[in-house]
Amino acid sequence: MTKKTPLHQVSDFDLRLLRVFKTVAECGSFSGAESVLGITRSAISLHMGDLEKRLGMRLCQRGRAGFALTDQGREVLRASETVLVAIEGFRSEVNQMHQQLRGDLNVAIVNNLVTQPKMRITHALKAVRAEGSGVRINLSMSTPGEIERGLIDGRLHVGAVPLITPLSGLDYSLLYEERSYLYCSHEHPLFAQAASVTDAQLAAADAVIPAYRMTAEAIGLHQLLSFAASATDREGIAFLILTGSYIGFLPDHYAATWVEKGQMVALDPQRLHFDSKIAIALRKGRRQNLILERFLSELELTDSPA
């Protein structure tokens, strides 16, 4: 018992023995620890003997004089409390990591989706932020091509882009469907006869054309117009329409504020409109990212063929 043998490694078995020893010390006797541990005194005695052999020291006196810790036993008790508290702290911290995510979420979207009435991206970002201060959201507004390049090279985790020509390296899931109408401002000559505009009047009016990819349906409608200006995004199109000098297509949810104020009107809306799909894009073969998965689960995506 007095032989000094170094403890090379603390095993799961040693931790179980330390828990038994701690309980015995807290109860002040083997008999007092029986009900707490749910094992017999003889089993407790065997466990204590095993621990003393493992540590190479006597931990307690037991016999007719009663139970008492030795000096070494008190030191081992103090050390065992430290290690058991550390293990419990580790367990709690790991569980907390499961509950509160940590890291960055890099999101890029095409502009002017904030007025989309369904607000699915907004609600998903709110849910991710609710995970705690350990999550940092990095949101950027960009063109569809730049977003797709950022996803492929790994700079972005997720993007929201028009679903026009899917790239083979990305997965797409339908997020929104939106309708675009042809608008002019209240200062434009066509404003007063918006409901009955003719093709000849459209061809005679200066129009702003998007400088980004469009669907075949959108291209067909733009071919009715006279190209006089271009814009790289929908905000640019709105700026030019509001000058009173141009007509152009905008999503109805984006134009709604100006329409309500009487500053814009849709031209022949029964005929001059097209529908677009906005999709969430992700890189194929991406590494698992718990924050991204939380964001995606909140979006409740619908898969779209690539």
PDB file of C-alpha atoms in Angstrom:
ATOM      1  CA  MET A   1       0.000   0.000   0.000  1.00  0.00           C
ATOM      2  CA  THR A   2       2.894   2.330   0.678  1.00  0.00           C
ATOM      3  CA  LYS A   3       4.632   1.561  -2.586  1.00  0.00           C
ATOM      4  CA  LYS A   4       4.900   4.764  -4.650  1.00  0.00           C
ATOM      5  CA  THR A   5       3.639   4.153  -8.172  1.00  0.00           C
ATOM      6  CA  PRO A   6       3.063   7.052 -10.595  1.00  0.00           C
ATOM      7  CA  LEU A   7      -0.396   7.426 -12.130  1.00  0.00           C
ATOM      8  CA  HIS A   8       0.330   7.481 -15.833  1.00  0.00           C
ATOM      9  CA  GLN A   9      -3.181   7.940 -17.148  1.00  0.00           C
ATOM     10  CA  VAL A  10      -6.591   8.725 -15.681  1.00  0.00           C
ATOM     11  CA  SER A  11      -9.144   6.334 -17.187  1.00  0.00           C
ATOM     12  CA  ASP A  12     -12.934   6.270 -17.096  1.00  0.00           C
ATOM     13  CA  PHE A  13     -12.613   3.581 -14.417  1.00  0.00           C
ATOM     14  CA  ASP A  14     -10.492   5.937 -12.279  1.00  0.00           C
ATOM     15  CA  LEU A  15     -13.125   8.655 -12.611  1.00  0.00           C
ATOM     16  CA  ARG A  16     -15.830   6.256 -11.451  1.00  0.00           C
ATOM     17  CA  LEU A  17     -13.691   5.318  -8.428  1.00  0.00           C
ATOM     18  CA  LEU A  18     -13.092   9.004  -7.625  1.00  0.00           C
ATOM     19  CA  ARG A  19     -16.837   9.625  -7.658  1.00  0.00           C
ATOM     20  CA  VAL A  20     -17.324   6.753  -5.208  1.00  0.00           C
ATOM     21  CA  PHE A  21     -14.568   8.142  -2.979  1.00  0.00           C
ATOM     22  CA  LYS A  22     -16.057  11.651  -3.068  1.00  0.00           C
ATOM     23  CA  THR A  23     -19.484  10.312  -2.098  1.00  0.00           C
ATOM     24  CA  VAL A  24     -18.024   8.251   0.781  1.00  0.00           C
ATOM     25  CA  ALA A  25     -16.128  11.294   2.064  1.00  0.00           C
ATOM     26  CA  GLU A  26     -19.247  13.475   1.876  1.00  0.00           C
ATOM     27  CA  CYS A  27     -21.354  10.838   3.690  1.00  0.00           C
ATOM     28  CA  GLY A  28     -18.661  10.170   6.303  1.00  0.00           C
ATOM     29  CA  SER A  29     -18.901   6.384   6.134  1.00  0.00           C
ATOM     30  CA  PHE A  30     -19.316   3.404   3.844  1.00  0.00           C
ATOM     31  CA  SER A  31     -22.744   2.643   5.255  1.00  0.00           C
ATOM     32  CA  GLY A  32     -23.892   6.222   4.749  1.00  0.00           C
ATOM     33  CA  ALA A  33     -22.840   6.058   1.096  1.00  0.00           C
ATOM     34  CA  GLU A  34     -24.753   2.831   0.398  1.00  0.00           C
ATOM     35  CA  SER A  35     -28.119   4.448  -0.305  1.00  0.00           C
ATOM     36  CA  VAL A  36     -26.585   7.314  -2.258  1.00  0.00           C
ATOM     37  CA  LEU A  37     -24.513   5.080  -4.541  1.00  0.00           C
ATOM     38  CA  GLY A  38     -27.031   2.224  -4.676  1.00  0.00           C
ATOM     39  CA  ILE A  39     -24.363  -0.427  -3.978  1.00  0.00           C
ATOM     40  CA  THR A  40     -23.441  -2.467  -0.916  1.00  0.00           C
ATOM     41  CA  ARG A  41     -20.778  -1.653   1.661  1.00  0.00           C
ATOM     42  CA  SER A  42     -18.677  -4.570   0.471  1.00  0.00           C
ATOM     43  CA  ALA A  43     -18.788  -3.222  -3.107  1.00  0.00           C
ATOM     44  CA  ILE A  44     -17.831   0.234  -1.832  1.00  0.00           C
ATOM     45  CA  SER A  45     -14.937  -1.298   0.113  1.00  0.00           C
ATOM     46  CA  LEU A  46     -13.718  -3.059  -3.036  1.00  0.00           C
ATOM     47  CA  HIS A  47     -13.900   0.184  -5.030  1.00  0.00           C
ATOM     48  CA  MET A  48     -11.981   2.068  -2.353  1.00  0.00           C
ATOM     49  CA  GLY A  49      -9.339  -0.648  -2.281  1.00  0.00           C
ATOM     50  CA  ASP A  50      -8.985  -0.483  -6.053  1.00  0.00           C
ATOM     51  CA  LEU A  51      -8.582   3.319  -5.942  1.00  0.00           C
ATOM     52  CA  GLU A  52      -5.937   3.140  -3.229  1.00  0.00           C
ATOM     53  CA  LYS A  53      -4.009   0.575  -5.255  1.00  0.00           C
ATOM     54  CA  ARG A  54      -4.271   2.740  -8.366  1.00  0.00           C
ATOM     55  CA  LEU A  55      -3.007   5.813  -6.514  1.00  0.00           C
ATOM     56  CA  GLY A  56      -0.478   3.975  -4.345  1.00  0.00           C
ATOM     57  CA  MET A  57      -1.639   5.596  -1.085  1.00  0.00           C
ATOM     58  CA  ARG A  58      -4.105   5.067   1.745  1.00  0.00           C
ATOM     59  CA  LEU A  59      -7.013   7.460   1.518  1.00  0.00           C
ATOM     60  CA  CYS A  60      -8.953   6.725   4.690  1.00  0.00           C
ATOM     61  CA  GLN A  61      -8.938   4.894   7.982  1.00  0.00           C
ATOM     62  CA  ARG A  62     -11.835   2.533   8.543  1.00  0.00           C
ATOM     63  CA  GLY A  63     -12.556   0.129  11.359  1.00  0.00           C
ATOM     64  CA  ARG A  64     -13.758   0.170  14.949  1.00  0.00           C
ATOM     65  CA  ALA A  65     -12.438   3.698  15.459  1.00  0.00           C
ATOM     66  CA  GLY A  66     -14.719   4.886  12.624  1.00  0.00           C
ATOM     67  CA  PHE A  67     -14.122   6.476   9.248  1.00  0.00           C
ATOM     68  CA  ALA A  68     -11.546   9.251   8.752  1.00  0.00           C
ATOM     69  CA  LEU A  69      -9.619  10.634   5.802  1.00  0.00           C
ATOM     70  CA  THR A  70      -5.862  10.496   5.873  1.00  0.00           C
ATOM     71  CA  ASP A  71      -3.816  13.589   5.034  1.00  0.00           C
ATOM     72  CA  GLN A  72      -3.254  12.174   1.565  1.00  0.00           C
ATOM     73  CA  GLY A  73      -6.969  11.332   1.355  1.00  0.00           C
ATOM     74  CA  ARG A  74      -7.885  14.962   1.974  1.00  0.00           C
ATOM     75  CA  GLU A  75      -5.502  16.089  -0.774  1.00  0.00           C
ATOM     76  CA  VAL A  76      -6.881  13.498  -3.192  1.00  0.00           C
ATOM     77  CA  LEU A  77     -10.432  14.581  -2.317  1.00  0.00           C
ATOM     78  CA  ARG A  78      -9.564  18.196  -3.104  1.00  0.00           C
ATOM     79  CA  ALA A  79      -7.934  17.208  -6.406  1.00  0.00           C
ATOM     80  CA  SER A  80     -10.814  14.897  -7.344  1.00  0.00           C
ATOM     81  CA  GLU A  81     -13.337  17.682  -6.743  1.00  0.00           C
ATOM     82  CA  THR A  82     -11.311  19.896  -9.073  1.00  0.00           C
ATOM     83  CA  VAL A  83     -11.191  17.338 -11.879  1.00  0.00           C
ATOM     84  CA  LEU A  84     -14.854  16.338 -11.547  1.00  0.00           C
ATOM     85  CA  VAL A  85     -15.944  19.969 -11.623  1.00  0.00           C
ATOM     86  CA  ALA A  86     -13.763  20.500 -14.719  1.00  0.00           C
ATOM     87  CA  ILE A  87     -15.375  17.514 -16.454  1.00  0.00           C
ATOM     88  CA  GLU A  88     -18.851  18.803 -15.657  1.00  0.00           C
ATOM     89  CA  GLY A  89     -17.837  22.236 -16.947  1.00  0.00           C
ATOM     90  CA  PHE A  90     -16.584  20.667 -20.162  1.00  0.00           C
ATOM     91  CA  ARG A  91     -19.861  18.778 -20.584  1.00  0.00           C
ATOM     92  CA  SER A  92     -21.903  21.925 -20.000  1.00  0.00           C
ATOM     93  CA  GLU A  93     -19.794  23.962 -22.412  1.00  0.00           C
ATOM     94  CA  VAL A  94     -20.120  21.376 -25.188  1.00  0.00           C
ATOM     95  CA  ASN A  95     -23.881  21.243 -24.650  1.00  0.00           C
ATOM     96  CA  GLN A  96     -23.966  25.022 -24.760  1.00  0.00           C
ATOM     97  CA  MET A  97     -22.122  24.959 -28.074  1.00  0.00           C
ATOM     98  CA  HIS A  98     -24.907  22.788 -29.464  1.00  0.00           C
ATOM     99  CA  GLN A  99     -27.512  25.254 -28.233  1.00  0.00           C
ATOM    100  CA  GLN A 100     -25.694  28.506 -29.049  1.00  0.00           C
ATOM    101  CA  LEU A 101     -23.889  28.486 -32.369  1.00  0.00           C
ATOM    102  CA  ARG A 102     -20.628  30.362 -32.928  1.00  0.00           C
ATOM    103  CA  GLY A 103     -19.087  31.650 -36.144  1.00  0.00           C
ATOM    104  CA  ASP A 104     -19.801  33.703 -39.282  1.00  0.00           C
ATOM    105  CA  LEU A 105     -22.604  33.457 -41.808  1.00  0.00           C
ATOM    106  CA  ASN A 106     -21.681  35.130 -45.111  1.00  0.00           C
ATOM    107  CA  VAL A 107     -24.844  35.933 -47.077  1.00  0.00           C
ATOM    108  CA  ALA A 108     -25.192  37.798 -50.376  1.00  0.00           C
ATOM    109  CA  ILE A 109     -28.470  38.747 -52.024  1.00  0.00           C
ATOM    110  CA  VAL A 110     -29.595  40.716 -55.044  1.00  0.00           C
ATOM    111  CA  ASN A 111     -30.871  44.123 -54.054  1.00  0.00           C
ATOM    112  CA  ASN A 112     -34.452  45.190 -53.336  1.00  0.00           C
ATOM    113  CA  LEU A 113     -35.639  41.908 -51.829  1.00  0.00           C
ATOM    114  CA  VAL A 114     -36.273  43.681 -48.530  1.00  0.00           C
ATOM    115  CA  THR A 115     -39.676  44.800 -49.857  1.00  0.00           C
ATOM    116  CA  GLN A 116     -40.695  41.213 -50.654  1.00  0.00           C
ATOM    117  CA  PRO A 117     -43.843  40.741 -48.508  1.00  0.00           C
ATOM    118  CA  LYS A 118     -43.045  37.168 -47.467  1.00  0.00           C
ATOM    119  CA  MET A 119     -39.797  38.338 -45.807  1.00  0.00           C
ATOM    120  CA  ARG A 120     -38.427  34.794 -45.575  1.00  0.00           C
ATOM    121  CA  ILE A 121     -34.804  35.941 -45.592  1.00  0.00           C
ATOM    122  CA  THR A 122     -35.545  38.526 -42.902  1.00  0.00           C
ATOM    123  CA  HIS A 123     -37.180  35.936 -40.637  1.00  0.00           C
ATOM    124  CA  ALA A 124     -34.344  33.440 -41.197  1.00  0.00           C
ATOM    125  CA  LEU A 125     -31.707  36.046 -40.310  1.00  0.00           C
ATOM    126  CA  LYS A 126     -33.677  36.898 -37.173  1.00  0.00           C
ATOM    127  CA  ALA A 127     -33.712  33.226 -36.142  1.00  0.00           C
ATOM    128  CA  VAL A 128     -29.959  32.892 -36.663  1.00  0.00           C
ATOM    129  CA  ARG A 129     -29.298  36.065 -34.667  1.00  0.00           C
ATOM    130  CA  ALA A 130     -31.407  34.655 -31.817  1.00  0.00           C
ATOM    131  CA  GLU A 131     -28.821  31.871 -31.420  1.00  0.00           C
ATOM    132  CA  GLY A 132     -26.707  34.377 -29.483  1.00  0.00           C
ATOM    133  CA  SER A 133     -23.871  36.833 -29.720  1.00  0.00           C
ATOM    134  CA  GLY A 134     -21.506  34.104 -30.943  1.00  0.00           C
ATOM    135  CA  VAL A 135     -23.060  34.302 -34.424  1.00  0.00           C
ATOM    136  CA  ARG A 136     -21.900  37.109 -36.730  1.00  0.00           C
ATOM    137  CA  ILE A 137     -23.930  37.801 -39.879  1.00  0.00           C
ATOM    138  CA  ASN A 138     -22.089  39.358 -42.832  1.00  0.00           C
ATOM    139  CA  LEU A 139     -24.654  40.520 -45.404  1.00  0.00           C
ATOM    140  CA  SER A 140     -23.709  41.955 -48.785  1.00  0.00           C
ATOM    141  CA  MET A 141     -25.737  43.175 -51.766  1.00  0.00           C
ATOM    142  CA  SER A 142     -24.365  42.206 -55.151  1.00  0.00           C
ATOM    143  CA  THR A 143     -25.091  41.185 -58.727  1.00  0.00           C
ATOM    144  CA  PRO A 144     -26.149  37.592 -59.484  1.00  0.00           C
ATOM    145  CA  GLY A 145     -22.864  36.818 -61.241  1.00  0.00           C
ATOM    146  CA  GLU A 146     -20.749  38.098 -58.373  1.00  0.00           C
ATOM    147  CA  ILE A 147     -22.828  36.137 -55.857  1.00  0.00           C
ATOM    148  CA  GLU A 148     -22.400  32.904 -57.808  1.00  0.00           C
ATOM    149  CA  ARG A 149     -18.643  33.455 -58.099  1.00  0.00           C
ATOM    150  CA  GLY A 150     -18.441  34.091 -54.343  1.00  0.00           C
ATOM    151  CA  LEU A 151     -20.262  30.829 -53.632  1.00  0.00           C
ATOM    152  CA  ILE A 152     -18.030  28.791 -55.933  1.00  0.00           C
ATOM    153  CA  ASP A 153     -14.763  30.166 -54.506  1.00  0.00           C
ATOM    154  CA  GLY A 154     -15.973  29.780 -50.905  1.00  0.00           C
ATOM    155  CA  ARG A 155     -16.172  33.445 -49.906  1.00  0.00           C
ATOM    156  CA  LEU A 156     -19.932  33.135 -49.419  1.00  0.00           C
ATOM    157  CA  HIS A 157     -21.975  30.522 -47.585  1.00  0.00           C
ATOM    158  CA  VAL A 158     -25.308  31.257 -49.245  1.00  0.00           C
ATOM    159  CA  GLY A 159     -26.780  33.588 -51.851  1.00  0.00           C
ATOM    160  CA  ALA A 160     -30.178  34.683 -53.163  1.00  0.00           C
ATOM    161  CA  VAL A 161     -30.181  35.084 -56.954  1.00  0.00           C
ATOM    162  CA  PRO A 162     -32.614  35.047 -59.903  1.00  0.00           C
ATOM    163  CA  LEU A 163     -33.037  31.502 -61.198  1.00  0.00           C
ATOM    164  CA  ILE A 164     -32.187  31.934 -64.866  1.00  0.00           C
ATOM    165  CA  THR A 165     -29.179  29.872 -65.973  1.00  0.00           C
ATOM    166  CA  PRO A 166     -28.143  27.519 -63.132  1.00  0.00           C
ATOM    167  CA  LEU A 167     -24.417  26.789 -62.802  1.00  0.00           C
ATOM    168  CA  SER A 168     -23.325  23.159 -62.517  1.00  0.00           C
ATOM    169  CA  GLY A 169     -21.298  23.782 -59.345  1.00  0.00           C
ATOM    170  CA  LEU A 170     -24.247  25.169 -57.371  1.00  0.00           C
ATOM    171  CA  ASP A 171     -27.478  23.835 -55.904  1.00  0.00           C
ATOM    172  CA  TYR A 172     -30.588  26.001 -56.215  1.00  0.00           C
ATOM    173  CA  SER A 173     -33.806  25.965 -54.189  1.00  0.00           C
ATOM    174  CA  LEU A 174     -36.822  28.117 -54.959  1.00  0.00           C
ATOM    175  CA  LEU A 175     -37.304  30.957 -52.477  1.00  0.00           C
ATOM    176  CA  TYR A 176     -39.635  33.571 -54.014  1.00  0.00           C
ATOM    177  CA  GLU A 177     -41.696  34.106 -57.123  1.00  0.00           C
ATOM    178  CA  GLU A 178     -42.223  37.726 -58.079  1.00  0.00           C
ATOM    179  CA  ARG A 179     -44.039  39.554 -60.856  1.00  0.00           C
ATOM    180  CA  SER A 180     -42.609  42.537 -62.711  1.00  0.00           C
ATOM    181  CA  TYR A 181     -44.614  45.188 -64.542  1.00  0.00           C
ATOM    182  CA  LEU A 182     -43.649  47.966 -66.941  1.00  0.00           C
ATOM    183  CA  TYR A 183     -43.722  51.318 -65.115  1.00  0.00           C
ATOM    184  CA  CYS A 184     -43.490  54.989 -65.889  1.00  0.00           C
ATOM    185  CA  SER A 185     -43.484  57.942 -63.478  1.00  0.00           C
ATOM    186  CA  HIS A 186     -46.244  60.543 -63.038  1.00  0.00           C
ATOM    187  CA  GLU A 187     -44.084  62.977 -65.031  1.00  0.00           C
ATOM    188  CA  HIS A 188     -43.953  60.721 -68.102  1.00  0.00           C
ATOM    189  CA  PRO A 189     -46.247  61.402 -71.129  1.00  0.00           C
ATOM    190  CA  LEU A 190     -47.701  57.866 -70.941  1.00  0.00           C
ATOM    191  CA  PHE A 191     -48.870  58.233 -67.315  1.00  0.00           C
ATOM    192  CA  ALA A 192     -52.335  59.520 -68.230  1.00  0.00           C
ATOM    193  CA  GLN A 193     -53.086  56.666 -70.643  1.00  0.00           C
ATOM    194  CA  ALA A 194     -51.288  53.845 -68.848  1.00  0.00           C
ATOM    195  CA  ALA A 195     -54.118  51.329 -69.191  1.00  0.00           C
ATOM    196  CA  SER A 196     -54.336  51.564 -72.994  1.00  0.00           C
ATOM    197  CA  VAL A 197     -50.769  52.091 -74.158  1.00  0.00           C
ATOM    198  CA  THR A 198     -50.017  50.776 -77.673  1.00  0.00           C
ATOM    199  CA  ASP A 199     -46.973  48.969 -79.026  1.00  0.00           C
ATOM    200  CA  ALA A 200     -46.200  52.005 -81.170  1.00  0.00           C
ATOM    201  CA  GLN A 201     -46.172  54.244 -78.092  1.00  0.00           C
ATOM    202  CA  LEU A 202     -43.897  51.767 -76.277  1.00  0.00           C
ATOM    203  CA  ALA A 203     -41.483  51.721 -79.201  1.00  0.00           C
ATOM    204  CA  ALA A 204     -41.388  55.507 -79.256  1.00  0.00           C
ATOM    205  CA  ALA A 205     -40.662  55.865 -75.533  1.00  0.00           C
ATOM    206  CA  ASP A 206     -37.124  55.744 -74.151  1.00  0.00           C
ATOM    207  CA  ALA A 207     -36.652  52.669 -71.967  1.00  0.00           C
ATOM    208  CA  VAL A 208     -34.115  51.478 -69.402  1.00  0.00           C
ATOM    209  CA  ILE A 209     -32.891  47.944 -69.988  1.00  0.00           C
ATOM    210  CA  PRO A 210     -31.292  45.723 -67.300  1.00  0.00           C
ATOM    211  CA  ALA A 211     -27.575  45.045 -67.684  1.00  0.00           C
ATOM    212  CA  TYR A 212     -27.924  41.557 -66.176  1.00  0.00           C
ATOM    213  CA  ARG A 213     -29.212  38.159 -67.249  1.00  0.00           C
ATOM    214  CA  MET A 214     -32.937  37.822 -67.939  1.00  0.00           C
ATOM    215  CA  THR A 215     -35.331  34.973 -68.647  1.00  0.00           C
ATOM    216  CA  ALA A 216     -36.560  34.358 -72.192  1.00  0.00           C
ATOM    217  CA  GLU A 217     -39.965  35.785 -71.225  1.00  0.00           C
ATOM    218  CA  ALA A 218     -38.401  38.993 -69.908  1.00  0.00           C
ATOM    219  CA  ILE A 219     -36.180  39.337 -72.976  1.00  0.00           C
ATOM    220  CA  GLY A 220     -39.226  39.019 -75.251  1.00  0.00           C
ATOM    221  CA  LEU A 221     -41.033  41.873 -73.494  1.00  0.00           C
ATOM    222  CA  HIS A 222     -37.952  44.098 -73.476  1.00  0.00           C
ATOM    223  CA  GLN A 223     -37.704  43.674 -77.230  1.00  0.00           C
ATOM    224  CA  LEU A 224     -40.883  45.775 -77.486  1.00  0.00           C
ATOM    225  CA  LEU A 225     -39.019  48.719 -75.954  1.00  0.00           C
ATOM    226  CA  SER A 226     -36.581  51.299 -77.278  1.00  0.00           C
ATOM    227  CA  PHE A 227     -33.188  50.885 -75.565  1.00  0.00           C
ATOM    228  CA  ALA A 228     -32.061  54.322 -74.330  1.00  0.00           C
ATOM    229  CA  ALA A 229     -30.360  53.541 -70.977  1.00  0.00           C
ATOM    230  CA  SER A 230     -29.156  50.586 -68.903  1.00  0.00           C
ATOM    231  CA  ALA A 231     -28.847  49.832 -65.204  1.00  0.00           C
ATOM    232  CA  THR A 232     -26.939  47.128 -63.358  1.00  0.00           C
ATOM    233  CA  ASP A 233     -29.668  46.600 -60.752  1.00  0.00           C
ATOM    234  CA  ARG A 234     -33.304  47.305 -60.013  1.00  0.00           C
ATOM    235  CA  GLU A 235     -32.599  50.352 -57.882  1.00  0.00           C
ATOM    236  CA  GLY A 236     -30.863  51.916 -60.870  1.00  0.00           C
ATOM    237  CA  ILE A 237     -33.918  51.169 -63.026  1.00  0.00           C
ATOM    238  CA  ALA A 238     -36.162  52.857 -60.418  1.00  0.00           C
ATOM    239  CA  PHE A 239     -33.934  55.945 -60.374  1.00  0.00           C
ATOM    240  CA  LEU A 240     -34.216  56.342 -64.134  1.00  0.00           C
ATOM    241  CA  ILE A 241     -37.988  55.721 -64.196  1.00  0.00           C
ATOM    242  CA  LEU A 242     -38.468  58.405 -61.534  1.00  0.00           C
ATOM    243  CA  THR A 243     -36.719  60.981 -63.744  1.00  0.00           C
ATOM    244  CA  GLY A 244     -39.853  60.963 -65.909  1.00  0.00           C
ATOM    245  CA  SER A 245     -37.745  60.288 -68.995  1.00  0.00           C
ATOM    246  CA  TYR A 246     -37.775  56.479 -69.117  1.00  0.00           C
ATOM    247  CA  ILE A 247     -40.052  53.457 -68.790  1.00  0.00           C
ATOM    248  CA  GLY A 248     -38.825  50.159 -67.337  1.00  0.00           C
ATOM    249  CA  PHE A 249     -39.749  46.912 -65.621  1.00  0.00           C
ATOM    250  CA  LEU A 250     -39.702  46.560 -61.817  1.00  0.00           C
ATOM    251  CA  PRO A 251     -40.988  43.910 -59.376  1.00  0.00           C
ATOM    252  CA  ASP A 252     -44.431  44.929 -58.108  1.00  0.00           C
ATOM    253  CA  HIS A 253     -43.394  44.702 -54.434  1.00  0.00           C
ATOM    254  CA  TYR A 254     -40.494  47.082 -55.045  1.00  0.00           C
ATOM    255  CA  ALA A 255     -42.556  49.599 -57.028  1.00  0.00           C
ATOM    256  CA  ALA A 256     -45.516  49.452 -54.597  1.00  0.00           C
ATOM    257  CA  THR A 257     -44.457  52.467 -52.485  1.00  0.00           C
ATOM    258  CA  TRP A 258     -44.220  54.780 -55.493  1.00  0.00           C
ATOM    259  CA  VAL A 259     -47.468  53.426 -56.923  1.00  0.00           C
ATOM    260  CA  GLU A 260     -49.294  54.102 -53.647  1.00  0.00           C
ATOM    261  CA  LYS A 261     -47.964  57.677 -53.657  1.00  0.00           C
ATOM    262  CA  GLY A 262     -49.095  58.199 -57.254  1.00  0.00           C
ATOM    263  CA  GLN A 263     -45.513  58.604 -58.453  1.00  0.00           C
ATOM    264  CA  MET A 264     -45.541  55.503 -60.702  1.00  0.00           C
ATOM    265  CA  VAL A 265     -48.097  53.545 -62.653  1.00  0.00           C
ATOM    266  CA  ALA A 266     -47.983  50.172 -64.420  1.00  0.00           C
ATOM    267  CA  LEU A 267     -48.458  50.339 -68.195  1.00  0.00           C
ATOM    268  CA  ASP A 268     -51.051  47.893 -69.572  1.00  0.00           C
ATOM    269  CA  PRO A 269     -50.521  45.515 -66.606  1.00  0.00           C
ATOM    270  CA  GLN A 270     -52.783  42.807 -68.038  1.00  0.00           C
ATOM    271  CA  ARG A 271     -50.370  42.317 -70.933  1.00  0.00           C
ATOM    272  CA  LEU A 272     -46.974  43.767 -69.986  1.00  0.00           C
ATOM    273  CA  HIS A 273     -45.693  41.630 -67.138  1.00  0.00           C
ATOM    274  CA  PHE A 274     -43.440  38.639 -66.519  1.00  0.00           C
ATOM    275  CA  ASP A 275     -42.757  36.344 -63.570  1.00  0.00           C
ATOM    276  CA  SER A 276     -39.330  35.612 -62.082  1.00  0.00           C
ATOM    277  CA  LYS A 277     -38.011  33.072 -59.623  1.00  0.00           C
ATOM    278  CA  ILE A 278     -35.578  33.983 -56.869  1.00  0.00           C
ATOM    279  CA  ALA A 279     -33.592  31.022 -55.549  1.00  0.00           C
ATOM    280  CA  ILE A 280     -31.259  30.275 -52.692  1.00  0.00           C
ATOM    281  CA  ALA A 281     -27.927  29.110 -54.120  1.00  0.00           C
ATOM    282  CA  LEU A 282     -25.356  26.938 -52.330  1.00  0.00           C
ATOM    283  CA  ARG A 283     -22.078  25.409 -53.417  1.00  0.00           C
ATOM    284  CA  LYS A 284     -22.247  21.688 -54.119  1.00  0.00           C
ATOM    285  CA  GLY A 285     -20.065  19.579 -51.823  1.00  0.00           C
ATOM    286  CA  ARG A 286     -19.892  22.326 -49.187  1.00  0.00           C
ATOM    287  CA  ARG A 287     -18.623  21.479 -45.708  1.00  0.00           C
ATOM    288  CA  GLN A 288     -21.166  21.168 -42.916  1.00  0.00           C
ATOM    289  CA  ASN A 289     -21.910  24.487 -41.254  1.00  0.00           C
ATOM    290  CA  LEU A 290     -24.363  24.444 -38.331  1.00  0.00           C
ATOM    291  CA  ILE A 291     -25.149  28.154 -38.645  1.00  0.00           C
ATOM    292  CA  LEU A 292     -25.901  27.770 -42.352  1.00  0.00           C
ATOM    293  CA  GLU A 293     -28.098  24.731 -41.662  1.00  0.00           C
ATOM    294  CA  ARG A 294     -30.039  26.740 -39.078  1.00  0.00           C
ATOM    295  CA  PHE A 295     -30.538  29.533 -41.622  1.00  0.00           C
ATOM    296  CA  LEU A 296     -31.687  27.101 -44.311  1.00  0.00           C
ATOM    297  CA  SER A 297     -34.108  25.310 -41.988  1.00  0.00           C
ATOM    298  CA  GLU A 298     -35.849  28.622 -41.290  1.00  0.00           C
ATOM    299  CA  LEU A 299     -36.253  29.336 -45.016  1.00  0.00           C
ATOM    300  CA  GLU A 300     -38.285  26.124 -45.573  1.00  0.00           C
ATOM    301  CA  LEU A 301     -36.941  25.808 -49.095  1.00  0.00           C
ATOM    302  CA  THR A 302     -38.513  24.246 -52.152  1.00  0.00           C
ATOM    303  CA  ASP A 303     -36.087  22.409 -54.425  1.00  0.00           C
ATOM    304  CA  SER A 304     -35.895  23.580 -58.033  1.00  0.00           C
ATOM    305  CA  PRO A 305     -34.357  21.632 -60.922  1.00  0.00           C
ATOM    306  CA  ALA A 306     -30.891  22.860 -61.842  1.00  0.00           C
TER     307      ALA A 306
END
